[in-house]
Amino acid sequence: MRGSSKLCSGVAAVLVLAFTAQSAKAENRLLLKKQLDKVLAIELRNDDPIAGFQFSVNARGGLTFGSFEGGVRTAAAGLLIYQFSQDDSTLNVLVLAPPHLALSAGEGILGTISFTLNEKTGSDTNYVFLSRVVLCNADAEYVDVTTTELKWTNPVGARGPSSFVLERNFPNPFNPSTTISYSLDAPAKVQLVVFDLAGRQIATLVDQFQSAGRYAVRWNAAERSNLTLASGIYFVRLHVGSEVAVQKVILAK
């Protein structure tokens, strides 16, 4: 594969955005997934060792991106992440391995991007895709890659005012416990669940019908899970009726 990007020639920490052709026969795949409500996950499945890659995440339909947060694979390999928001709906990302190292063959989440839907300009259908994708190995050679795209339709009234508020947890970062507060404008079935970066459910904190009012739930990461949780990013999802809100929390041991 050939392109005009300078990433592989220098593997430099400079975000160079240049279109690169993609091969349908590639054994490396960069996948977009709607992991949780208002959270996108970017997964890499690679047969070739990868020393550096860059891509742009683009949205249509009134989405506004947050920042790119490193996932399981980037953290485990010690990859360096650089990012630049071209505008609200375009996020450019550059990821580099330390000198003389490469990301071994495998698969897993590179990172996640939170997003919001603009209540005034958002549409009922959203479309997210990757562009300007470049991968190279430790020998500064281009490697082939294929990508996927996402398209989904929002439920009726998705841009209307919410019937609840999910507040920031405190403290954050925390160890080992934090308090998650929320308020309901009307009685509703409520589910409050914790997920890890890979989308695995870690703990269910609330799963019942509740009256209108304000609630505070304490999550102890050491007590409320059968797993020994590592330091890192987790997601709290509050599901009220047909509405969902997601919040990032950080466990720092």
XYZ file of C-alpha atoms in Angstrom:
253
model
C 0.000 0.000 0.000
C 1.275 3.456 -0.875
C 0.143 6.921 0.191
C 1.498 10.371 0.746
C 1.667 10.126 4.538
C 5.075 10.680 6.159
C 4.151 8.579 9.189
C 6.001 5.429 8.135
C 9.030 7.186 6.705
C 9.820 8.871 9.987
C 7.381 7.431 12.527
C 7.446 10.997 13.872
C 5.095 12.466 16.453
C 3.489 14.739 13.888
C -0.055 14.189 12.749
C 0.122 14.066 8.966
C -3.252 13.586 7.357
C -2.981 12.047 3.941
C -5.321 9.672 2.204
C -4.116 6.078 1.963
C -5.625 3.419 -0.251
C -7.015 0.359 1.501
C -6.795 -3.223 0.339
C -9.726 -5.607 0.483
C -7.232 -8.426 1.082
C -5.684 -6.827 4.159
C -5.151 -8.998 7.197
C -5.318 -5.972 9.475
C -8.680 -4.429 10.373
C -9.586 -1.190 12.139
C -13.146 -1.461 13.382
C -15.666 1.070 14.681
C -18.138 -0.153 17.272
C -20.935 1.558 19.202
C -19.884 0.057 22.509
C -22.188 1.847 24.933
C -24.718 4.606 24.493
C -22.761 7.718 23.426
C -19.433 5.857 23.423
C -17.595 4.646 20.316
C -14.896 1.982 20.507
C -12.067 1.559 17.995
C -10.763 -1.985 17.768
C -7.628 -3.194 15.963
C -7.271 -6.748 14.721
C -3.770 -7.099 13.323
C -1.698 -9.968 11.981
C 1.278 -7.675 11.306
C 3.246 -6.023 14.131
C 2.306 -2.330 14.108
C 4.713 0.446 15.160
C 2.512 3.403 14.316
C -0.856 4.318 12.901
C -2.993 7.360 12.265
C -6.623 7.894 11.357
C -9.414 10.469 11.352
C -12.790 9.706 12.914
C -15.573 11.571 11.106
C -19.251 11.967 11.969
C -22.378 13.081 10.183
C -25.751 13.796 11.780
C -24.973 16.346 14.481
C -22.521 14.365 16.625
C -19.869 16.149 18.690
C -16.815 14.116 19.679
C -15.027 14.168 23.007
C -11.408 13.080 23.340
C -9.829 9.757 22.407
C -9.155 7.678 25.536
C -6.608 4.871 25.270
C -7.916 1.346 25.676
C -6.600 -2.021 26.816
C -4.159 -2.569 23.959
C -2.677 0.928 23.925
C -2.136 0.905 27.690
C -0.617 -2.592 27.789
C 1.853 -1.790 25.000
C 2.805 1.643 26.318
C 1.716 3.356 23.110
C 1.908 7.135 22.838
C -1.296 8.915 21.787
C -1.554 12.283 20.046
C -4.844 13.827 18.955
C -6.248 16.944 17.375
C -9.868 18.044 16.964
C -10.245 19.523 13.499
C -13.836 20.436 14.374
C -16.623 19.063 16.569
C -17.243 16.107 14.262
C -13.685 15.269 13.144
C -11.033 13.874 15.467
C -7.510 13.109 14.216
C -5.511 10.485 16.111
C -1.864 9.411 15.924
C -0.577 6.428 17.947
C 3.114 5.447 18.148
C 4.936 2.553 19.777
C 8.118 3.289 21.780
C 11.360 3.229 19.707
C 12.330 -0.190 18.318
C 9.081 -1.738 19.534
C 5.787 -2.663 17.878
C 2.274 -3.704 18.812
C 2.232 -7.487 18.526
C -0.332 -9.352 16.457
C -3.683 -9.669 18.220
C -6.982 -7.937 18.695
C -8.554 -5.596 21.210
C -9.762 -2.082 21.948
C -7.340 0.701 21.016
C -9.481 3.355 22.626
C -12.876 4.941 23.027
C -14.435 8.252 22.053
C -17.439 9.719 23.831
C -19.918 11.799 21.850
C -23.003 13.934 22.275
C -25.932 14.587 19.941
C -26.622 18.250 19.283
C -30.242 18.915 20.236
C -30.617 21.680 17.626
C -28.692 20.303 14.635
C -28.728 16.562 15.309
C -30.580 14.254 12.945
C -32.433 10.982 13.472
C -29.662 9.067 11.680
C -25.967 9.191 12.564
C -23.031 8.058 10.453
C -19.446 7.570 11.671
C -16.519 6.518 9.500
C -12.714 6.402 9.423
C -10.578 8.199 6.844
C -6.885 8.915 6.149
C -5.888 5.618 7.733
C -2.168 4.712 7.725
C -0.484 1.748 9.427
C 3.213 0.921 9.363
C 5.484 -1.670 10.927
C 8.763 -1.329 12.830
C 10.670 -1.273 9.516
C 8.766 1.859 8.458
C 6.866 -0.100 5.812
C 3.193 0.414 5.023
C 0.863 -2.470 5.884
C -2.559 -3.078 4.387
C -5.665 -2.340 6.409
C -9.425 -2.447 5.975
C -11.904 -0.356 7.967
C -15.576 -0.431 8.898
C -18.186 2.288 9.334
C -21.200 2.783 11.576
C -24.712 4.005 10.905
C -27.617 4.041 13.333
C -31.027 5.604 13.828
C -31.858 7.407 17.057
C -35.103 6.598 18.899
C -37.976 9.023 18.487
C -37.474 11.945 20.846
C -33.772 11.176 21.376
C -32.947 14.885 21.152
C -35.645 15.929 23.590
C -34.991 16.948 27.200
C -33.952 14.105 29.514
C -36.166 13.026 32.388
C -33.148 12.502 34.643
C -29.700 13.895 35.439
C -26.567 11.813 36.003
C -24.136 13.802 38.118
C -20.340 13.529 38.246
C -19.150 10.828 40.608
C -17.091 11.897 43.615
C -14.267 11.394 44.161
C -12.886 10.839 40.689
C -10.263 9.347 40.393
C -11.090 7.079 43.322
C -9.753 4.126 45.318
C -11.532 1.951 46.127
C -14.965 3.622 46.342
C -16.845 6.502 44.768
C -20.370 7.909 45.006
C -22.584 8.166 41.915
C -25.541 10.548 42.201
C -28.531 11.038 39.927
C -32.009 12.557 40.020
C -35.302 11.480 38.460
C -38.052 13.844 37.342
C -40.647 11.067 37.411
C -40.980 7.457 38.620
C -39.175 5.016 36.317
C -37.423 1.676 36.012
C -33.746 2.389 36.776
C -30.626 0.374 36.053
C -27.156 1.547 37.072
C -24.356 -0.649 35.723
C -20.549 -0.482 35.550
C -18.618 -1.611 32.442
C -14.927 -1.847 31.614
C -13.247 -0.569 28.433
C -13.895 -3.866 26.650
C -17.639 -3.530 27.272
C -17.783 -6.250 29.943
C -20.305 -5.720 32.733
C -18.438 -5.369 36.038
C -21.190 -4.586 38.536
C -24.910 -3.861 38.739
C -25.508 -1.162 41.350
C -29.228 -0.519 40.841
C -31.908 -2.549 39.056
C -35.373 -1.546 40.300
C -38.305 0.818 39.925
C -37.687 4.141 41.722
C -39.779 7.195 42.586
C -38.894 10.737 41.516
C -36.105 12.291 43.557
C -32.349 12.377 44.023
C -30.299 9.238 44.691
C -26.692 8.572 45.683
C -25.133 5.143 45.176
C -21.728 4.121 46.511
C -19.618 1.793 44.372
C -16.765 0.019 46.108
C -14.597 -1.533 43.394
C -13.100 -3.941 45.915
C -16.411 -5.241 47.284
C -18.969 -5.084 44.492
C -17.161 -7.269 41.958
C -15.985 -10.876 41.869
C -12.982 -9.661 39.882
C -9.812 -7.960 40.998
C -10.121 -4.701 39.088
C -7.031 -3.023 37.681
C -6.451 0.707 37.712
C -7.907 2.423 34.678
C -11.039 3.756 33.044
C -14.503 2.327 33.613
C -17.945 3.445 32.467
C -21.070 3.923 34.562
C -24.285 3.560 32.556
C -27.575 4.883 33.917
C -30.611 3.488 32.108
C -33.889 5.261 32.972
C -36.893 4.032 31.012
C -35.817 4.296 27.358
C -33.080 6.869 28.036
C -29.417 6.196 28.754
C -26.513 8.273 30.080
C -22.879 7.170 30.358
C -20.147 8.571 32.553
C -16.417 7.797 32.676
C -14.880 6.989 36.057
C -11.226 6.339 36.901
C -9.985 3.764 39.403
C -6.485 4.778 40.570
C -4.795 2.343 42.933
